[in-house]
Tab-separated table of C-alpha atoms in Angstrom:
chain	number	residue	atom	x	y	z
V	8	UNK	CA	-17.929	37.373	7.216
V	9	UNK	CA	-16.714	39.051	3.812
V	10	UNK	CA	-13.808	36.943	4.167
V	11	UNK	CA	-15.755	33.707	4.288
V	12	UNK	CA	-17.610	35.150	0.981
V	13	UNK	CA	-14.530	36.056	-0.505
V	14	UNK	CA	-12.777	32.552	0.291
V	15	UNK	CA	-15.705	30.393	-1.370
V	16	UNK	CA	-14.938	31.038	-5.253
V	17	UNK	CA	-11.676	30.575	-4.979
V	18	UNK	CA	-11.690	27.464	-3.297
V	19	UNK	CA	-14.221	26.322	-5.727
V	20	UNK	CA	-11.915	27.109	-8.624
V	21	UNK	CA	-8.951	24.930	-6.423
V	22	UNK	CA	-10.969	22.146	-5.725
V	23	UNK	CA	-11.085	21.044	-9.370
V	24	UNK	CA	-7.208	20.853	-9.545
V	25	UNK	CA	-7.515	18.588	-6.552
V	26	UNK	CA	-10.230	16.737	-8.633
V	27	UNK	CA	-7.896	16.322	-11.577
V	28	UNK	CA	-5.240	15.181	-9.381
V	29	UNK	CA	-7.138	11.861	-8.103
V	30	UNK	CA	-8.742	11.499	-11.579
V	31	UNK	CA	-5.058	11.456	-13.109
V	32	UNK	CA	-3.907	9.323	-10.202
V	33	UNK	CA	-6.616	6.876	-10.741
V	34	UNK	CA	-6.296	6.500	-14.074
V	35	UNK	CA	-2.650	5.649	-13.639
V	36	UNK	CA	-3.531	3.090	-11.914
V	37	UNK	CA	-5.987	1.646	-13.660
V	38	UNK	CA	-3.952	1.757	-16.387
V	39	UNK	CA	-1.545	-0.205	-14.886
V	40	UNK	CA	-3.620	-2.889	-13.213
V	41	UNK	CA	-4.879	-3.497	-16.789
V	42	UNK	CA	-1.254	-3.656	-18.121
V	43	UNK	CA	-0.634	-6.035	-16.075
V	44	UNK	CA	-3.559	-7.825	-16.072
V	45	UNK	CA	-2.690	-8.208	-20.329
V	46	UNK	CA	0.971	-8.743	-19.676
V	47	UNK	CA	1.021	-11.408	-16.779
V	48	UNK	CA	-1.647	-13.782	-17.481
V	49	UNK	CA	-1.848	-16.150	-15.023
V	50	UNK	CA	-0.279	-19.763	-16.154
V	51	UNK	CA	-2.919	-21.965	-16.365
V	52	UNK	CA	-3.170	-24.324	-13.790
V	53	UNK	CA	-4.371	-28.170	-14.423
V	54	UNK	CA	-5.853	-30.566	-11.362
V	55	UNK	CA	-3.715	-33.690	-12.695
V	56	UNK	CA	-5.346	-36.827	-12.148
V	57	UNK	CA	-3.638	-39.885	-11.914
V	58	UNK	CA	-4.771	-43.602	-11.014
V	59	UNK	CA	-2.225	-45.878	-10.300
V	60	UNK	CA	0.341	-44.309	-11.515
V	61	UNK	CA	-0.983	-43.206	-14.440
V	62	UNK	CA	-2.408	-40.147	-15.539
V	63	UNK	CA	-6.283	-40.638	-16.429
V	64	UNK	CA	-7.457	-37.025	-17.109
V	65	UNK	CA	-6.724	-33.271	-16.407
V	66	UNK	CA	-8.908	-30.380	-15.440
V	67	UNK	CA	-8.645	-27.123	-15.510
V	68	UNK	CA	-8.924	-25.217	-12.301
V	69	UNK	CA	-10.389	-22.014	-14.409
V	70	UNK	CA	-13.485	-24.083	-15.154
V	71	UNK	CA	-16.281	-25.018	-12.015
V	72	UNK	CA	-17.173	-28.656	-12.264
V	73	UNK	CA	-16.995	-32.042	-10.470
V	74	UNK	CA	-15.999	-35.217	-12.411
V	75	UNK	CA	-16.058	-38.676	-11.112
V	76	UNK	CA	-13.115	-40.290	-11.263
V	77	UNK	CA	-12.729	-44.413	-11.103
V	78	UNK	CA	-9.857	-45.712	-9.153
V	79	UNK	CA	-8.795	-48.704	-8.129
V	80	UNK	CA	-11.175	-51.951	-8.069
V	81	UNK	CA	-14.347	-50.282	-9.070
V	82	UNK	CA	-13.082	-47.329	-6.458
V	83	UNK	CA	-14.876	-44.059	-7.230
V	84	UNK	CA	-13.973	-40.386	-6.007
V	85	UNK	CA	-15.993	-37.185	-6.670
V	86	UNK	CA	-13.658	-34.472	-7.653
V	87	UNK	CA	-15.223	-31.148	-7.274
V	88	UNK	CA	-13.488	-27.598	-8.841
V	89	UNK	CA	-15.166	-24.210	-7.478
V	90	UNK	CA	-13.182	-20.671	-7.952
V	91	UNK	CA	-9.538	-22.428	-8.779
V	92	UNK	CA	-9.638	-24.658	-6.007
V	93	UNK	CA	-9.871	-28.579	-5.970
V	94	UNK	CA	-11.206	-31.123	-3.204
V	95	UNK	CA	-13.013	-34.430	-3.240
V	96	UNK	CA	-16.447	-34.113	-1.634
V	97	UNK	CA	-17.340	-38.105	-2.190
V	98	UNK	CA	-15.128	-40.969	-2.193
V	99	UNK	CA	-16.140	-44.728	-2.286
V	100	UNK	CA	-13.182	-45.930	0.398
V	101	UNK	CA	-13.735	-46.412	3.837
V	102	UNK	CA	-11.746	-44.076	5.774
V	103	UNK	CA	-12.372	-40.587	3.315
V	104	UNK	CA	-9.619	-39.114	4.184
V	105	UNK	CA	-9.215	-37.488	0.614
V	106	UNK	CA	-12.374	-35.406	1.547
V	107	UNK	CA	-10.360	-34.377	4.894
V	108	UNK	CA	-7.297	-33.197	2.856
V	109	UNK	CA	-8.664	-29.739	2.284
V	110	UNK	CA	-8.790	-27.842	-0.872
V	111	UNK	CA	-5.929	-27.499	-2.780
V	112	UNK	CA	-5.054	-24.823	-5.096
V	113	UNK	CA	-1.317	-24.163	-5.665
V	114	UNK	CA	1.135	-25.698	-7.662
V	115	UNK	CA	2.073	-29.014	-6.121
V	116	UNK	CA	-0.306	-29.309	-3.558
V	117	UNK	CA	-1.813	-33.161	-4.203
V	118	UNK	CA	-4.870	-35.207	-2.930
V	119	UNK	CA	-4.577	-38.868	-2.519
V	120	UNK	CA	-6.725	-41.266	-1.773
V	121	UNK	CA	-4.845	-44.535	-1.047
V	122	UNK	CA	-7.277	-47.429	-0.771
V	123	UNK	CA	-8.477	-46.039	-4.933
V	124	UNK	CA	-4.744	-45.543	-5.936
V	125	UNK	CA	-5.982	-42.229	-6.634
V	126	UNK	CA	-3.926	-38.896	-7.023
V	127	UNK	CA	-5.023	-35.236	-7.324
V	128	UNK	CA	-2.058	-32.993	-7.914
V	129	UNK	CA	-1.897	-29.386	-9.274
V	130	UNK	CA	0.449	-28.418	-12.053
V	131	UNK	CA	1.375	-25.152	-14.044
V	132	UNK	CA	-0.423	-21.839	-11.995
V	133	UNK	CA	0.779	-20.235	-8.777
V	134	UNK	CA	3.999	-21.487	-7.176
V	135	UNK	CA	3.532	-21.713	-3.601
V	136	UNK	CA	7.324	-19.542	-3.075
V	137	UNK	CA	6.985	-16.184	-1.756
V	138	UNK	CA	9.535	-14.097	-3.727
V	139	UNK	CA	10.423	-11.665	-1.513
V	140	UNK	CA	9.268	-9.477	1.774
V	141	UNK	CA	9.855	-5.609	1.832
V	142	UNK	CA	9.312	-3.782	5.374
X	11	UNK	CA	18.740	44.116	17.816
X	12	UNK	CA	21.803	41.196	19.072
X	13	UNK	CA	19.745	40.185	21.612
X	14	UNK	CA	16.515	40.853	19.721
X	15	UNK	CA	17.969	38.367	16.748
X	16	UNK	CA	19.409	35.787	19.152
X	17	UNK	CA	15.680	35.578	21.207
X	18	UNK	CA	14.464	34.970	17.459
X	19	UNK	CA	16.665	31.836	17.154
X	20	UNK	CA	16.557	30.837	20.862
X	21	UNK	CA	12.726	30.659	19.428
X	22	UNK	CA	13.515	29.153	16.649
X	23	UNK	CA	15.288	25.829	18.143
X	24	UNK	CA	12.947	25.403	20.236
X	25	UNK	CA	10.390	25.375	17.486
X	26	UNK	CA	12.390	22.940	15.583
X	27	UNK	CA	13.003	20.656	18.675
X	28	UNK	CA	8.981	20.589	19.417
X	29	UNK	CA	8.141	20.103	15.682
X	30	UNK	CA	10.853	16.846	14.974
X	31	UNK	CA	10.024	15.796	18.629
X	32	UNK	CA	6.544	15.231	17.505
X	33	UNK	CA	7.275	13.666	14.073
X	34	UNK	CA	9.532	11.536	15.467
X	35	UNK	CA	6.845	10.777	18.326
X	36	UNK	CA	4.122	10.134	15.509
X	37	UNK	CA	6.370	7.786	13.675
X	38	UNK	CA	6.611	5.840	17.191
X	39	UNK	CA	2.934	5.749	17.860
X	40	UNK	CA	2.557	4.397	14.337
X	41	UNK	CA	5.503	1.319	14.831
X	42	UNK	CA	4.002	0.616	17.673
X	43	UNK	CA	-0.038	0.258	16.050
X	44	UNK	CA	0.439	0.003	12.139
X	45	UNK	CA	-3.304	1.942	11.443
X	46	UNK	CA	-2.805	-1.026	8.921
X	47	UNK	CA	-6.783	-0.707	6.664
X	48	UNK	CA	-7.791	-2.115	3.762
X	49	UNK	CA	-3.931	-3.079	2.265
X	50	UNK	CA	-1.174	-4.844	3.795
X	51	UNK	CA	1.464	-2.255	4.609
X	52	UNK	CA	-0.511	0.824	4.190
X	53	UNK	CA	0.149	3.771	6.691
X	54	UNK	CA	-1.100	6.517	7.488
X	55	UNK	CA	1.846	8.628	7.756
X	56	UNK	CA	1.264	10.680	10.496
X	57	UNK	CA	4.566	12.405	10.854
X	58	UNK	CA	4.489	13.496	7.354
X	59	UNK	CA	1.467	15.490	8.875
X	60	UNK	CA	4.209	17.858	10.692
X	61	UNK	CA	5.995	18.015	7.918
X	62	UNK	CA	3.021	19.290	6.266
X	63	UNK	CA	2.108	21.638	8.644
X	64	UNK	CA	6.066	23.024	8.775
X	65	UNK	CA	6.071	23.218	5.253
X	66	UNK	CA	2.994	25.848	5.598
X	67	UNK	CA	3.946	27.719	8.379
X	68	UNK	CA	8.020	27.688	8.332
X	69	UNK	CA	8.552	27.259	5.057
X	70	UNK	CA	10.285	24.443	2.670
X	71	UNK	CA	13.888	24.711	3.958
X	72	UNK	CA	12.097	23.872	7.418
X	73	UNK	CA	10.265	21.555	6.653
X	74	UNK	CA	12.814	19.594	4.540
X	75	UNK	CA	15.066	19.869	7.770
X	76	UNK	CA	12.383	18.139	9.898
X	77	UNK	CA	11.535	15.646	7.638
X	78	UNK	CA	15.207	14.590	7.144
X	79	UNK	CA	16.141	14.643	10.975
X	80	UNK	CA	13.447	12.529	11.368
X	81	UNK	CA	13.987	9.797	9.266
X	82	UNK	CA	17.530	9.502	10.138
X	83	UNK	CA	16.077	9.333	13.903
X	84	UNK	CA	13.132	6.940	13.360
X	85	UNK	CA	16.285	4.784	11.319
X	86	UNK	CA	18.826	4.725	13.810
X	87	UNK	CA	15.965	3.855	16.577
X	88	UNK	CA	13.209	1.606	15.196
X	89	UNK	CA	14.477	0.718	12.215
X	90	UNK	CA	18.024	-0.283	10.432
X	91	UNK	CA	20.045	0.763	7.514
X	92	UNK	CA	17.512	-1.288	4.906
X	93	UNK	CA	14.296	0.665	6.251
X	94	UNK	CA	15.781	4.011	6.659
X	95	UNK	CA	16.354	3.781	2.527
X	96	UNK	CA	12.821	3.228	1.724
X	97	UNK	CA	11.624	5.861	4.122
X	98	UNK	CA	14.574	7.671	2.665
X	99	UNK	CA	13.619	7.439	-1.109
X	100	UNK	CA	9.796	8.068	0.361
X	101	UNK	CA	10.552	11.154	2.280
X	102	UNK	CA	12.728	12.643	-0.328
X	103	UNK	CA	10.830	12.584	-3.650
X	104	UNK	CA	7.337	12.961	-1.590
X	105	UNK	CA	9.034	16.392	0.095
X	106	UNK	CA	10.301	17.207	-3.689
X	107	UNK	CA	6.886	17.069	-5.591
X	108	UNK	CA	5.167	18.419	-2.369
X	109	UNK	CA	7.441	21.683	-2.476
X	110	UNK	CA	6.944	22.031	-6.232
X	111	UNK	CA	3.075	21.686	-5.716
X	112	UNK	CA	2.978	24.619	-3.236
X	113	UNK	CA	5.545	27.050	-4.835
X	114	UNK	CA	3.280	26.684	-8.703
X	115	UNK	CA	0.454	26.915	-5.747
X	116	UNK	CA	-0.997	24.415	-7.998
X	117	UNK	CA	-3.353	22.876	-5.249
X	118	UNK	CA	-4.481	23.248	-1.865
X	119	UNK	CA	-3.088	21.583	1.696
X	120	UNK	CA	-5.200	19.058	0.560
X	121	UNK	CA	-4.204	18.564	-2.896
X	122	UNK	CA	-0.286	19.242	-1.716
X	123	UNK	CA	-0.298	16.358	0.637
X	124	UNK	CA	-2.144	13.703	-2.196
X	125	UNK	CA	0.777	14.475	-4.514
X	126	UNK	CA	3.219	14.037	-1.648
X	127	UNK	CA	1.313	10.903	-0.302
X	128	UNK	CA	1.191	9.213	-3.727
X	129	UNK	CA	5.053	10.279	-4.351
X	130	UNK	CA	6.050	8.661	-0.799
X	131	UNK	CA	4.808	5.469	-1.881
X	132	UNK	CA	6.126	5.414	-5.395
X	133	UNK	CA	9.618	6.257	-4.063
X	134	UNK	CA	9.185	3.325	-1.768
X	135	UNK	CA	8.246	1.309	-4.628
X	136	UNK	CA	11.122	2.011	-6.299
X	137	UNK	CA	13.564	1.491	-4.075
X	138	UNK	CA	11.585	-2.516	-3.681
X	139	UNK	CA	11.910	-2.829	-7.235
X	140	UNK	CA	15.708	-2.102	-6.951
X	141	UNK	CA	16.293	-4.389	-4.000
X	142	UNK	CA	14.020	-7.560	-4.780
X	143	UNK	CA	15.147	-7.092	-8.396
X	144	UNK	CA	11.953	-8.103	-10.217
X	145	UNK	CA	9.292	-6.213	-12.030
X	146	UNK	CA	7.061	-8.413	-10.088
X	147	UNK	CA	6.604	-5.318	-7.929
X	148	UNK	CA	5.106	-2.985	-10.258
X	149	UNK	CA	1.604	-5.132	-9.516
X	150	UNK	CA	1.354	-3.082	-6.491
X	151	UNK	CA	1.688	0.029	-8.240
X	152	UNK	CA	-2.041	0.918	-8.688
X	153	UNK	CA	-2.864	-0.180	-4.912
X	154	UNK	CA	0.157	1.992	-3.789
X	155	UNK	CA	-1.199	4.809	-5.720
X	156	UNK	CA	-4.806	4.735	-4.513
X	157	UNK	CA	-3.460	4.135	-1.011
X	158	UNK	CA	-1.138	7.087	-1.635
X	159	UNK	CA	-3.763	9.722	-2.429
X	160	UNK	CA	-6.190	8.155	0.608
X	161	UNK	CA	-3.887	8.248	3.248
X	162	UNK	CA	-2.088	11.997	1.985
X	163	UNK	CA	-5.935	13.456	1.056
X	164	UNK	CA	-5.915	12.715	4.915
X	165	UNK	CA	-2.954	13.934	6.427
X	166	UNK	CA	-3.921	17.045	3.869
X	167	UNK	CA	-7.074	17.801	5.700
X	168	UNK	CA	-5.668	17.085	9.248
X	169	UNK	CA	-3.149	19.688	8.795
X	170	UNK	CA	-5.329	22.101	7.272
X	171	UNK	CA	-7.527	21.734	10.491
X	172	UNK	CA	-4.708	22.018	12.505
X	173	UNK	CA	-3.079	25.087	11.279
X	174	UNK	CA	-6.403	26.873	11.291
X	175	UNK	CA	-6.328	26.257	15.106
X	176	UNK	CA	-2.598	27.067	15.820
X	177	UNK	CA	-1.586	29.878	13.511
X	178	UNK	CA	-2.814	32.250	16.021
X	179	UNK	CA	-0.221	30.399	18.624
X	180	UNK	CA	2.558	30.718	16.633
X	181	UNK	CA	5.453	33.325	16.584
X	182	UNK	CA	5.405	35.954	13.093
């Protein structure tokens, strides 16, 4: 029992070192994440559109919006940008297989829709190339 | 006092063989089920828990022996030359600030095994950043950290628990 009183203040006293030691720690690493954070901004990445061939407008994929784009022969497609990511929820063709083709976020990843002559394509941001694997 | 000295040793080898048998084991167990939570490639560490618990009870030279033998085991067995460097660079500079931590006494089991825990992964880290070459790396740093002092605050209070229970058990 006395040894159980003796113990307790001197633990106490310990336990802030420990305390100091994950507040140090921490801040390390928030320090870091925010270094990083300043020094590698993410490249800005565009949704590219182009109608036959020729590019018609550009979006940014930072920004959350949905645009109407006219293709082809009156041809309209509804592009829609949520949290960096890009996909057509409404297109005038009959097949809509642009609003099958997923949502596309990474650097060369494209939409088309073919009857509208209409192309989605990302440019600048993430490259889809994993630089390296450590075990 | 020959024969009292050489039962000393006799139970001294055995010691060692029980205490790298189960480091080694506990490096096995976690191969074979990464306790992979909340990051990608975040252990546990389990067998640095014996090297822990060796440090405390046998001392550093002990536990530096233990911790070596076993990574050049778990490398020759589960692993090749490439992870046997990381665990290497790990092992090494976590044992180093873990043995500096106990002889300032500066913290507790628990606070020992943090240091060590965060060390182990920034030894790791540097050894990536050497191989892969890129500074691309470093954005890992604050997740390694975090996971560091998790996973060692851990293994800290596991061995603490254990050596409560076994120092009885164990020979002067």
């Amino acid at each position: 029992m006395t040894e159980i009183t003796e113990n307790k203040p001197k633990n106490k006293v310990k336990l802030h070192r420990e305390i100091w030691l994950i507040l140090v720690v921490l801040t390390i690493a928030l320090i870091c994440s925010l270094v990083w954070r300043i020094t590698h901004r993410e490249p800005a990445a565009w949704a590219v559109v182009t109608v036959e061939g020729e590019e018609t407008a550009r979006y940014p994929l930072s920004e959350d919006q949905s645009q109407v784009i006219h293709g082809y022969n009156g041809g309209t497609n509804t592009l829609v940008i949520r949290l960096g990511e890009a996909w057509i929820t409404d297109a005038s063709c009959p097949d809509h297989i642009c609003e099958k083709q997923g949502k596309i976020s990474r650097s060369g990843q494209t939409i088309t829709c073919l009857p509208n002559r209409v192309m989605i394509e990302i440019q600048g941001g993430e490259e889809q190339v994993i630089d390296g694997v450590v075990q | 006092m020959e024969w009292f000295n050489k039962k000393r040793i006799a139970k001294k080898v055995a010691l060692f063989g029980v205490l790298i048998a189960l480091a080694f084991v506990f490096s096995y167990v976690e191969a074979m089920f990464p306790f992979t939570f909340l990051v990608p490639g975040m252990k546990i560490g389990l067998a640095n828990l014996i090297v822990v618990i060796t440090m405390y009870l046998m001392g550093t030279g002990a536990a530096f022996t233990v911790s070596i033998v076993r990574i050049i085991l778990v490398g020759f067995t589960f692993g090749n030359l490439s992870t046997m460097m990381y665990s290497m660079a790990g092992g090494l500079l976590s044992f180093a600030v873990m043995a500096l931590c106990r002889r300032t006494s500066l913290f507790r089991t628990e606070g020992v095994s943090m240091a060590g825990g965060v060390a182990h992964n920034v030894g790791q880290l540097m050894v990536a950043a050497a191989v892969i070459e890129s500074a691309a790396m470093f954005y890992y740093v604050p997740v390694l950290l975090v996971s560091g002092l998790v996973t060692g605050g851990v293994i800290g209070f596991l061995a603490e628990q254990v050596m409560r229970r076994i120092r009885v058990y164990l020979p002067g």
